Coordinates of C-alpha atoms in Angstrom, one line a residue:
Chain A
E1 CA 28.9 190.6 -37.8
V2 CA 30.3 187.9 -40.0
Q3 CA 31.8 185.0 -37.8
L4 CA 34.8 183.8 -38.9
V5 CA 35.3 180.0 -38.0
T6 CA 38.7 178.8 -37.7
S7 CA 39.7 175.4 -37.2
G8 CA 42.5 172.7 -38.3
G9 CA 44.7 173.3 -35.3
D10 CA 46.4 169.9 -33.8
L11 CA 49.6 168.4 -32.2
V12 CA 52.2 167.9 -35.0
P13 CA 55.8 166.5 -34.8
P14 CA 58.9 169.0 -35.8
G15 CA 58.9 168.9 -39.7
G16 CA 55.4 168.1 -40.0
S17 CA 52.5 170.2 -42.0
L18 CA 49.3 171.6 -41.3
R19 CA 46.3 173.6 -42.6
L20 CA 44.2 175.6 -40.8
S21 CA 41.1 176.8 -42.1
C22 CA 39.1 179.9 -42.0
V23 CA 35.0 180.2 -42.9
A24 CA 32.6 182.6 -43.0
P25 CA 29.7 179.9 -42.8
G26 CA 26.8 180.9 -45.3
L27 CA 28.3 184.2 -46.3
T28 CA 31.0 185.6 -48.4
F29 CA 33.8 187.3 -46.6
S30 CA 32.7 191.2 -46.4
S31 CA 36.2 192.3 -45.2
D32 CA 38.8 193.4 -47.9
W33 CA 41.4 191.1 -46.6
I34 CA 42.0 188.1 -44.3
H35 CA 44.7 188.1 -42.1
W36 CA 46.6 185.1 -40.0
V37 CA 47.8 186.4 -36.5
R38 CA 49.4 183.8 -34.1
Q39 CA 50.0 184.0 -30.4
A40 CA 52.6 181.8 -28.8
P41 CA 51.2 180.5 -25.2
G42 CA 51.7 183.5 -22.7
K43 CA 53.1 185.9 -25.4
G44 CA 52.1 188.9 -27.4
L45 CA 50.5 188.9 -31.0
E46 CA 52.6 188.2 -34.1
W47 CA 51.2 189.0 -37.8
V48 CA 52.1 185.9 -40.1
A49 CA 50.4 186.5 -43.4
A50 CA 47.6 188.1 -45.0
K51 CA 45.5 187.9 -48.5
K52 CA 43.5 190.3 -50.2
L53 CA 40.0 188.7 -50.9
D54 CA 40.2 190.0 -54.6
G55 CA 43.0 187.4 -55.0
S56 CA 45.2 190.2 -56.5
V57 CA 48.0 190.3 -53.5
E58 CA 49.4 188.2 -50.7
N59 CA 51.9 189.2 -48.0
Y60 CA 53.6 187.3 -45.5
V61 CA 56.2 188.1 -42.5
D62 CA 59.9 187.6 -43.9
F63 CA 60.8 185.0 -41.9
L64 CA 57.6 182.6 -42.4
R65 CA 57.7 183.4 -46.2
G66 CA 58.3 179.9 -47.9
R67 CA 57.0 177.8 -45.2
F68 CA 53.4 179.1 -44.7
T69 CA 51.3 179.6 -47.9
I70 CA 47.6 181.2 -48.1
S71 CA 45.1 179.9 -50.5
R72 CA 41.4 180.2 -50.8
D73 CA 38.3 178.3 -51.8
N74 CA 35.8 180.8 -53.2
A75 CA 33.1 178.0 -53.8
K76 CA 33.2 177.2 -49.8
N77 CA 33.8 180.6 -48.7
S78 CA 37.0 179.3 -47.2
L79 CA 40.6 181.0 -46.9
Y80 CA 43.5 178.1 -45.7
L81 CA 47.2 178.5 -44.1
R82 CA 49.1 175.9 -45.1
M83 CA 52.4 175.4 -42.7
D84 CA 55.1 173.1 -43.7
S85 CA 58.2 172.5 -42.0
L86 CA 56.8 173.2 -38.8
R87 CA 59.2 173.9 -35.6
V88 CA 58.7 174.1 -32.1
E89 CA 58.4 177.8 -32.0
D90 CA 55.4 177.8 -34.2
T91 CA 53.4 176.6 -31.2
A92 CA 50.8 179.3 -31.0
V93 CA 46.8 179.8 -31.4
Y94 CA 46.5 181.2 -34.9
Y95 CA 43.6 183.5 -35.5
C96 CA 42.4 184.2 -38.8
V97 CA 41.1 188.0 -38.9
G98 CA 38.8 190.2 -41.3
S99 CA 40.0 193.9 -42.2
R100 CA 38.8 196.7 -43.7
G101 CA 41.9 198.0 -45.3
W102 CA 44.3 196.8 -42.8
I103 CA 41.8 197.7 -39.4
F104 CA 41.7 194.3 -37.9
Y105 CA 38.0 194.6 -37.0
N106 CA 36.9 190.9 -36.8
W107 CA 38.6 188.2 -35.4
G108 CA 37.9 184.4 -35.4
Q109 CA 38.1 182.4 -32.1
G110 CA 41.6 180.9 -32.6
T111 CA 42.9 177.7 -32.9
L112 CA 45.7 175.7 -31.1
V113 CA 48.8 174.6 -33.2
T114 CA 51.3 172.3 -30.9
V115 CA 54.7 171.5 -32.3
S116 CA 56.1 168.7 -30.1
S117 CA 57.8 165.4 -30.5
Chain B
D9 CA 60.1 196.8 -39.7
I10 CA 58.2 199.3 -37.2
V11 CA 58.7 198.3 -33.8
M12 CA 56.2 199.3 -31.4
T13 CA 56.9 199.7 -27.8
Q14 CA 54.5 199.7 -24.9
S15 CA 55.0 201.2 -21.6
P16 CA 54.4 200.0 -18.9
D17 CA 54.6 196.4 -19.0
S18 CA 51.6 196.4 -16.3
L19 CA 49.5 198.7 -14.1
A20 CA 47.0 198.5 -11.4
V21 CA 44.6 201.0 -11.0
S22 CA 41.6 201.7 -8.9
L23 CA 38.1 201.1 -9.6
G24 CA 36.9 204.4 -11.2
E25 CA 40.6 206.0 -11.7
R26 CA 42.4 206.9 -15.0
A27 CA 44.4 204.3 -16.7
T28 CA 47.0 205.5 -19.4
I29 CA 49.0 203.1 -21.5
N30 CA 51.6 204.3 -24.0
C31 CA 52.8 203.2 -27.3
K32 CA 55.6 204.4 -29.4
S33 CA 56.5 203.4 -32.5
S34 CA 60.4 203.2 -34.4
Q35 CA 59.0 205.6 -37.1
S36 CA 56.2 207.7 -38.0
V37 CA 52.7 206.0 -38.7
L38 CA 51.4 209.0 -40.2
S39 CA 50.2 209.0 -43.7
R40 CA 50.4 212.3 -45.3
P41 CA 48.1 211.9 -48.0
N42 CA 44.9 211.4 -45.6
N43 CA 46.4 212.8 -42.4
E44 CA 45.6 209.6 -40.2
N45 CA 47.7 207.6 -37.9
Y46 CA 47.6 204.0 -39.0
L47 CA 47.5 202.9 -35.7
S48 CA 44.8 200.4 -33.6
W49 CA 44.5 199.6 -30.1
F50 CA 42.9 196.0 -28.8
Q51 CA 41.8 194.4 -25.8
Q52 CA 42.3 191.0 -25.1
K53 CA 40.8 189.0 -22.2
P54 CA 42.0 185.7 -20.9
G55 CA 40.9 183.3 -23.0
Q56 CA 39.4 185.4 -25.7
P57 CA 40.4 187.0 -29.3
P58 CA 41.6 190.5 -29.2
K59 CA 39.1 192.9 -29.8
L60 CA 39.4 196.2 -31.7
L61 CA 38.9 199.3 -29.5
I62 CA 40.6 201.9 -31.3
Y63 CA 41.7 202.9 -35.0
Y64 CA 43.3 205.8 -36.7
A65 CA 44.8 206.2 -33.4
S66 CA 41.5 208.0 -31.8
T67 CA 38.1 206.4 -33.5
R68 CA 36.5 204.4 -31.4
E69 CA 35.0 201.6 -32.8
S70 CA 31.3 201.0 -32.6
G71 CA 30.1 199.9 -29.5
V72 CA 33.2 200.6 -27.6
P73 CA 32.3 202.5 -24.3
D74 CA 33.3 206.1 -24.5
R75 CA 35.9 206.0 -21.2
F76 CA 38.3 204.4 -23.7
S77 CA 39.7 207.1 -26.2
G78 CA 42.9 207.0 -27.9
S79 CA 45.4 210.3 -28.5
G80 CA 48.8 210.8 -30.5
S81 CA 50.3 211.0 -33.8
G82 CA 53.4 210.7 -35.5
T83 CA 55.3 208.0 -33.1
D84 CA 53.6 208.7 -29.8
F85 CA 50.3 207.5 -29.1
T86 CA 48.1 206.8 -25.3
L87 CA 45.1 204.6 -24.5
T88 CA 43.7 205.9 -21.7
I89 CA 40.6 204.7 -19.7
S90 CA 39.1 207.6 -18.0
S91 CA 37.7 205.8 -15.3
L92 CA 38.4 201.8 -15.0
Q93 CA 35.7 199.1 -14.4
A94 CA 36.1 195.7 -13.3
E95 CA 35.1 194.3 -16.7
D96 CA 38.5 196.5 -18.3
V97 CA 40.8 194.0 -16.8
A98 CA 42.5 192.6 -19.7
V99 CA 45.7 192.9 -22.0
Y100 CA 45.9 195.8 -24.6
Y101 CA 47.9 196.0 -27.7
C102 CA 48.7 198.6 -29.8
Q103 CA 49.5 197.9 -33.4
Q104 CA 50.6 199.9 -36.6
Y105 CA 49.1 199.1 -40.1
Y106 CA 51.1 201.7 -41.9
S107 CA 53.6 199.2 -43.3
D108 CA 54.1 195.8 -43.8
P109 CA 55.3 193.7 -41.9
L110 CA 51.9 194.8 -39.7
T111 CA 53.5 194.9 -36.0
F112 CA 52.2 194.6 -32.5
G113 CA 53.4 196.2 -29.1
G114 CA 54.2 193.9 -26.4
G115 CA 51.3 194.5 -24.6
T116 CA 49.9 196.1 -21.4
K117 CA 48.5 194.3 -18.6
V118 CA 45.7 196.4 -16.7
E119 CA 44.8 195.1 -13.0
I120 CA 42.4 196.4 -10.1
K121 CA 44.4 197.8 -7.4

């Protein structure tokens, strides 16, 4: 199984920006899609965004569209989640997830984003 | 958006006994072209990412013990742990992948009685 490594989480002030990374070290992505799913402390799971790995499609949950953007660097086997205008309620562990179709079979370990002054 | 509702929020079951978790979707997740229900179940232990247990409502992921089973169709689904083991203590989530946005149930915490 390809290990997805998620990084980039940090403490940022409200209104700040952050870029999260999802890397499959040494291998190309073997999934059809890569998704971002977040989990606020002590809460449930929330799908955030997804990108089809042929680059043809991107999906975002409506209330985050415009603030969050997915991009990819093929040369680095990396996928990124750019988050702008961060709010306290964006505080969560963010998971990078590989899917077959939309079946979430490969979860990275997650990275913590804390939005606080 | 499809709303996923799980019940109960938590349950305590004796070791070796059956645990049953329910999941209801606000609209059908059955795909008519292939007659598959686009419903997954995940297990999440403390400090770990979720792990896929079941997809297409009843297909067990490779390596998942056969005490885990999924059933249901349309809007009503069930995850059953036939004989609870200590390592099954976790939070369980259902998820629909029938339509965007993909949505999860609120989770069910399973503990040992």
